[in-house]
Amino acid sequence: MKKSSKFLPVIGWSMWFSEYLFLERSWAKDENTLKSGLQRLKDFPRPFWLALFVEGTRFTLPKLLAAQEYAGSQGLPIPRNVLIPRTKGFVSAVSNMRSFVPAIYDVTLAIPKGSPPPTMLNLFKGKSSVVHVHIKRHLMKELPETEDGVAQWCKDIFVAKDALLDKHIAEDTFSDQELQDLGRPKKSLVVVTSWACLLISGALKFLQRSSLLSSRKGIAFAVSSLAVVTLLMYILIRFSQSDRSTTAKVAAAKPKCEGKPSETGDDK
């Protein structure tokens, strides 16, 4: 996640405590952070999943247009439903975890027609969403040995992913196989409910034993703190909508006048 995300109330803090890797979107700064974080997983006491969003940003129409322009200038397949993957982080992950991670799961998500998008705003409104998930398992030992080979493998996966999404758009399904309904995970509901009860109980006991609400200053402080948290959560929810994502810089996709390869090519 972006480094600034960890300072967001509740959600950012939970990411921090869950040992997310926070990046600054600068390879010069993030390379060591990513490498050390991945190496720590080697001795992790439990089985784990590491989620990598290889596109590096949210999908929006301006970013798709920028990716299409870049692909056209570099002679790459023109994407229709995905962005061009930024392979440096993926290559680093494979290089550092090849010895102790057995497989890579290629996960593709799509929202069926008629289902509301699963945004945070819809979540707080109580609107449920249906999400189709296509998963393909690749053994780590089957990946190329060289970094360039791994980068190209990742790009090829996204070309196939683009075609898979074309099929879903046309047929509202990924394949002819019957969909498996996973239902609602009860374990997650129990965990969230337990933590909510524990935190609310602790907050109530704190207020009962403290004099925070027994004076005007205390009440003003409590109200101000609540207002700040509410404002930050509102900003987070608003900016979680994909159409409010930062506009892509199309200029980065333009080829060099001298005919030299783009300096940012490896990051796209």
Coordinates of C-alpha atoms in Angstrom, one line a residue:
M1 CA 0.0 0.0 0.0
K2 CA 1.0 3.6 -0.3
K3 CA 3.0 4.8 2.7
S4 CA 0.5 7.6 3.5
S5 CA -2.3 5.0 3.9
K6 CA -1.0 3.7 7.2
F7 CA -1.9 7.0 9.0
L8 CA -5.6 6.7 8.1
P9 CA -7.7 6.0 11.2
V10 CA -8.9 2.4 11.7
I11 CA -8.3 1.0 8.2
G12 CA -4.7 2.3 7.9
W13 CA -3.9 1.3 11.4
S14 CA -5.2 -2.2 10.8
M15 CA -2.9 -2.4 7.7
W16 CA 0.0 -1.3 9.8
F17 CA -0.7 -4.0 12.5
S18 CA -1.2 -6.6 9.8
E19 CA 2.4 -6.0 8.6
Y20 CA 1.5 -4.5 5.2
L21 CA 4.5 -3.3 3.1
F22 CA 4.1 0.5 2.6
L23 CA 5.8 1.9 -0.4
E24 CA 6.5 5.4 -1.7
R25 CA 6.2 4.6 -5.4
S26 CA 9.8 5.3 -6.0
W27 CA 11.9 2.3 -6.8
A28 CA 15.1 3.9 -5.4
K29 CA 13.3 4.1 -2.0
D30 CA 11.1 1.0 -2.2
E31 CA 13.6 -1.6 -3.4
N32 CA 15.2 -2.1 0.0
T33 CA 11.9 -1.9 1.8
L34 CA 10.4 -4.5 -0.5
K35 CA 13.4 -6.8 -0.3
S36 CA 13.6 -6.7 3.5
G37 CA 9.9 -7.2 3.9
L38 CA 9.8 -10.2 1.6
Q39 CA 12.8 -11.8 3.4
R40 CA 11.0 -11.5 6.7
L41 CA 8.4 -13.8 5.3
K42 CA 10.9 -16.6 5.0
D43 CA 10.6 -17.4 8.7
F44 CA 6.9 -16.5 9.1
P45 CA 5.4 -19.0 11.5
R46 CA 2.2 -19.6 9.6
P47 CA 1.1 -20.2 6.0
F48 CA 0.6 -16.8 4.3
W49 CA -0.7 -15.1 1.2
L50 CA 1.1 -12.1 -0.3
A51 CA -1.1 -10.0 -2.5
L52 CA 0.6 -8.1 -5.3
F53 CA -1.4 -5.6 -7.5
V54 CA 1.1 -5.6 -10.3
E55 CA -0.6 -2.7 -12.2
G56 CA 0.5 -0.5 -9.3
T57 CA -2.6 1.7 -9.4
R58 CA -6.4 1.7 -9.8
F59 CA -7.9 1.2 -13.2
T60 CA -9.5 4.3 -14.6
L61 CA -10.2 5.5 -18.2
P62 CA -7.4 8.1 -18.3
K63 CA -4.9 5.6 -17.1
L64 CA -6.1 3.0 -19.6
L65 CA -5.7 5.6 -22.4
A66 CA -2.2 6.4 -21.2
A67 CA -1.4 2.7 -21.1
Q68 CA -2.8 2.2 -24.6
E69 CA -0.7 5.1 -25.9
Y70 CA 2.4 3.8 -24.3
A71 CA 1.8 0.3 -25.6
G72 CA 1.3 1.6 -29.1
S73 CA 4.6 3.6 -28.9
Q74 CA 6.5 0.5 -27.7
G75 CA 5.0 -2.0 -30.0
L76 CA 3.3 -3.9 -27.2
P77 CA -0.2 -5.5 -27.3
I78 CA -2.8 -2.8 -26.7
P79 CA -4.7 -3.3 -23.4
R80 CA -8.5 -3.1 -23.3
N81 CA -9.4 -4.0 -19.7
V82 CA -6.1 -3.9 -17.8
L83 CA -3.1 -1.6 -17.4
I84 CA 0.4 -2.6 -18.4
P85 CA 2.0 -4.4 -15.4
R86 CA 4.8 -2.7 -13.5
T87 CA 7.1 -5.7 -13.3
K88 CA 10.0 -4.5 -11.0
G89 CA 8.1 -5.3 -7.8
F90 CA 6.9 -8.6 -9.1
V91 CA 10.4 -9.6 -10.3
S92 CA 11.8 -8.7 -6.9
A93 CA 9.1 -10.7 -5.1
V94 CA 9.8 -13.8 -7.2
S95 CA 13.6 -13.4 -6.8
N96 CA 13.3 -13.1 -3.0
M97 CA 10.6 -15.8 -2.4
R98 CA 11.4 -18.4 -5.0
S99 CA 13.1 -20.7 -2.5
F100 CA 10.2 -20.8 0.0
V101 CA 7.0 -20.0 -1.9
P102 CA 5.6 -22.9 -3.9
A103 CA 3.2 -21.2 -6.2
I104 CA 1.7 -18.0 -7.7
Y105 CA -2.0 -17.6 -8.0
D106 CA -3.2 -15.5 -10.9
V107 CA -6.4 -13.9 -9.7
T108 CA -8.8 -12.0 -12.0
L109 CA -11.9 -10.2 -10.6
A110 CA -14.9 -9.0 -12.5
I111 CA -18.3 -7.6 -11.5
P112 CA -21.3 -9.3 -13.3
K113 CA -23.8 -7.2 -15.0
G114 CA -26.5 -5.8 -12.7
S115 CA -24.4 -6.0 -9.6
P116 CA -23.3 -2.7 -7.9
P117 CA -19.5 -2.2 -7.6
P118 CA -18.0 -3.3 -4.3
T119 CA -16.8 0.2 -3.2
M120 CA -16.4 1.3 0.4
L121 CA -19.3 3.8 -0.1
N122 CA -21.6 1.0 -1.1
L123 CA -20.3 -1.2 1.7
F124 CA -21.3 1.5 4.3
K125 CA -24.7 1.9 2.6
G126 CA -25.3 -1.9 3.1
K127 CA -25.3 -2.7 -0.6
S128 CA -24.0 -6.2 -1.3
S129 CA -22.1 -7.0 -4.4
V130 CA -21.4 -10.2 -6.4
V131 CA -17.9 -10.7 -7.5
H132 CA -16.7 -13.3 -10.0
V133 CA -13.2 -14.6 -9.3
H134 CA -11.0 -16.6 -11.7
I135 CA -8.0 -18.3 -10.2
K136 CA -5.2 -20.0 -12.0
R137 CA -2.2 -21.7 -10.1
H138 CA 1.3 -21.5 -11.5
L139 CA 4.1 -23.5 -9.8
M140 CA 7.0 -21.2 -8.9
K141 CA 9.5 -23.7 -10.3
E142 CA 7.9 -23.3 -13.8
L143 CA 8.8 -19.6 -13.9
P144 CA 11.8 -18.5 -16.0
E145 CA 15.1 -18.2 -14.1
T146 CA 16.2 -14.8 -15.4
E147 CA 14.7 -11.4 -14.2
D148 CA 13.9 -10.5 -17.8
G149 CA 12.2 -13.8 -18.3
V150 CA 10.1 -13.3 -15.2
A151 CA 9.1 -9.8 -16.3
Q152 CA 8.0 -11.1 -19.7
W153 CA 6.1 -13.9 -18.1
C154 CA 4.2 -11.4 -16.0
K155 CA 3.4 -9.3 -19.1
D156 CA 2.2 -12.4 -21.0
I157 CA -0.1 -13.2 -18.1
F158 CA -1.7 -9.8 -18.3
V159 CA -2.3 -10.2 -22.1
A160 CA -4.1 -13.5 -21.3
K161 CA -6.0 -11.7 -18.4
D162 CA -7.1 -9.0 -20.8
A163 CA -8.6 -11.7 -23.2
L164 CA -10.3 -13.4 -20.2
L165 CA -11.9 -10.1 -19.2
D166 CA -13.1 -9.7 -22.8
K167 CA -14.9 -13.0 -22.5
H168 CA -16.5 -12.0 -19.2
I169 CA -17.7 -8.7 -20.7
A170 CA -19.3 -10.6 -23.6
E171 CA -20.7 -13.6 -21.7
D172 CA -20.9 -12.4 -18.1
T173 CA -18.8 -15.4 -17.1
F174 CA -15.1 -16.5 -17.2
S175 CA -15.6 -20.0 -18.5
D176 CA -18.2 -22.7 -19.2
Q177 CA -17.6 -24.3 -15.9
E178 CA -20.2 -23.9 -13.2
L179 CA -19.7 -21.1 -10.8
Q180 CA -18.9 -22.1 -7.2
D181 CA -20.7 -20.0 -4.7
L182 CA -18.4 -19.4 -1.7
G183 CA -21.0 -17.8 0.4
R184 CA -20.3 -15.4 3.3
P185 CA -17.2 -16.3 5.4
K186 CA -18.5 -16.8 9.0
K187 CA -15.1 -16.8 10.6
S188 CA -14.3 -13.3 9.4
L189 CA -17.7 -12.1 10.8
V190 CA -16.9 -13.6 14.2
V191 CA -13.4 -12.0 14.3
V192 CA -14.7 -8.5 13.3
T193 CA -17.6 -8.7 15.8
S194 CA -15.4 -9.9 18.6
W195 CA -12.9 -7.0 18.0
A196 CA -15.7 -4.5 17.7
C197 CA -17.2 -5.6 21.1
L198 CA -13.8 -5.5 22.7
L199 CA -12.9 -2.1 21.5
I200 CA -16.4 -0.6 22.3
S201 CA -16.3 -2.1 25.8
G202 CA -12.8 -0.7 26.4
A203 CA -13.9 2.7 25.2
L204 CA -16.9 2.8 27.4
K205 CA -15.0 1.7 30.5
F206 CA -12.3 4.4 29.7
L207 CA -15.0 7.1 29.5
Q208 CA -16.6 5.9 32.7
R209 CA -13.4 6.0 34.7
S210 CA -12.0 9.2 33.2
S211 CA -13.2 12.8 33.6
L212 CA -13.0 13.4 29.9
L213 CA -16.7 14.1 29.5
S214 CA -17.2 15.8 32.9
S215 CA -15.9 19.2 31.7
R216 CA -16.4 21.4 28.7
K217 CA -12.8 21.1 27.6
G218 CA -13.1 17.3 27.7
I219 CA -16.3 17.3 25.7
A220 CA -14.8 19.7 23.2
F221 CA -11.8 17.5 22.8
A222 CA -13.8 14.3 22.4
V223 CA -16.1 16.0 19.8
S224 CA -13.1 17.4 17.9
S225 CA -11.4 14.1 17.8
L226 CA -14.5 12.4 16.6
A227 CA -14.9 15.0 13.9
V228 CA -11.3 14.6 12.7
V229 CA -11.7 10.8 12.5
T230 CA -15.0 11.2 10.6
L231 CA -13.5 13.6 8.2
L232 CA -10.5 11.4 7.4
M233 CA -12.8 8.4 7.0
Y234 CA -15.0 10.4 4.6
I235 CA -11.9 11.5 2.6
L236 CA -10.8 7.8 2.4
I237 CA -14.2 6.6 1.2
R238 CA -14.4 9.4 -1.4
F239 CA -11.0 8.7 -2.8
S240 CA -11.5 4.9 -2.8
Q241 CA -13.9 5.4 -5.7
S242 CA -12.0 4.5 -8.9
D243 CA -13.3 7.5 -10.9
R244 CA -11.7 9.8 -8.3
S245 CA -8.2 8.2 -8.7
T246 CA -5.3 10.4 -9.7
T247 CA -5.3 11.1 -13.4
A248 CA -2.5 9.3 -15.3
K249 CA 0.3 11.3 -16.9
V250 CA 0.0 10.5 -20.6
A251 CA 3.3 12.2 -21.3
A252 CA 5.1 9.3 -19.7
A253 CA 3.9 7.1 -22.5
K254 CA 5.4 9.2 -25.3
P255 CA 8.4 7.7 -27.1
K256 CA 11.8 9.5 -26.9
C257 CA 12.6 11.8 -29.8
E258 CA 16.1 10.3 -30.2
G259 CA 14.6 6.8 -30.6
K260 CA 16.0 5.6 -27.3
P261 CA 13.9 3.3 -25.1
S262 CA 11.8 5.0 -22.5
E263 CA 13.5 5.4 -19.1
T264 CA 10.2 4.4 -17.4
G265 CA 9.6 1.4 -19.6
D266 CA 10.5 -1.1 -16.9
D267 CA 8.1 0.6 -14.5
K268 CA 5.1 0.3 -16.9

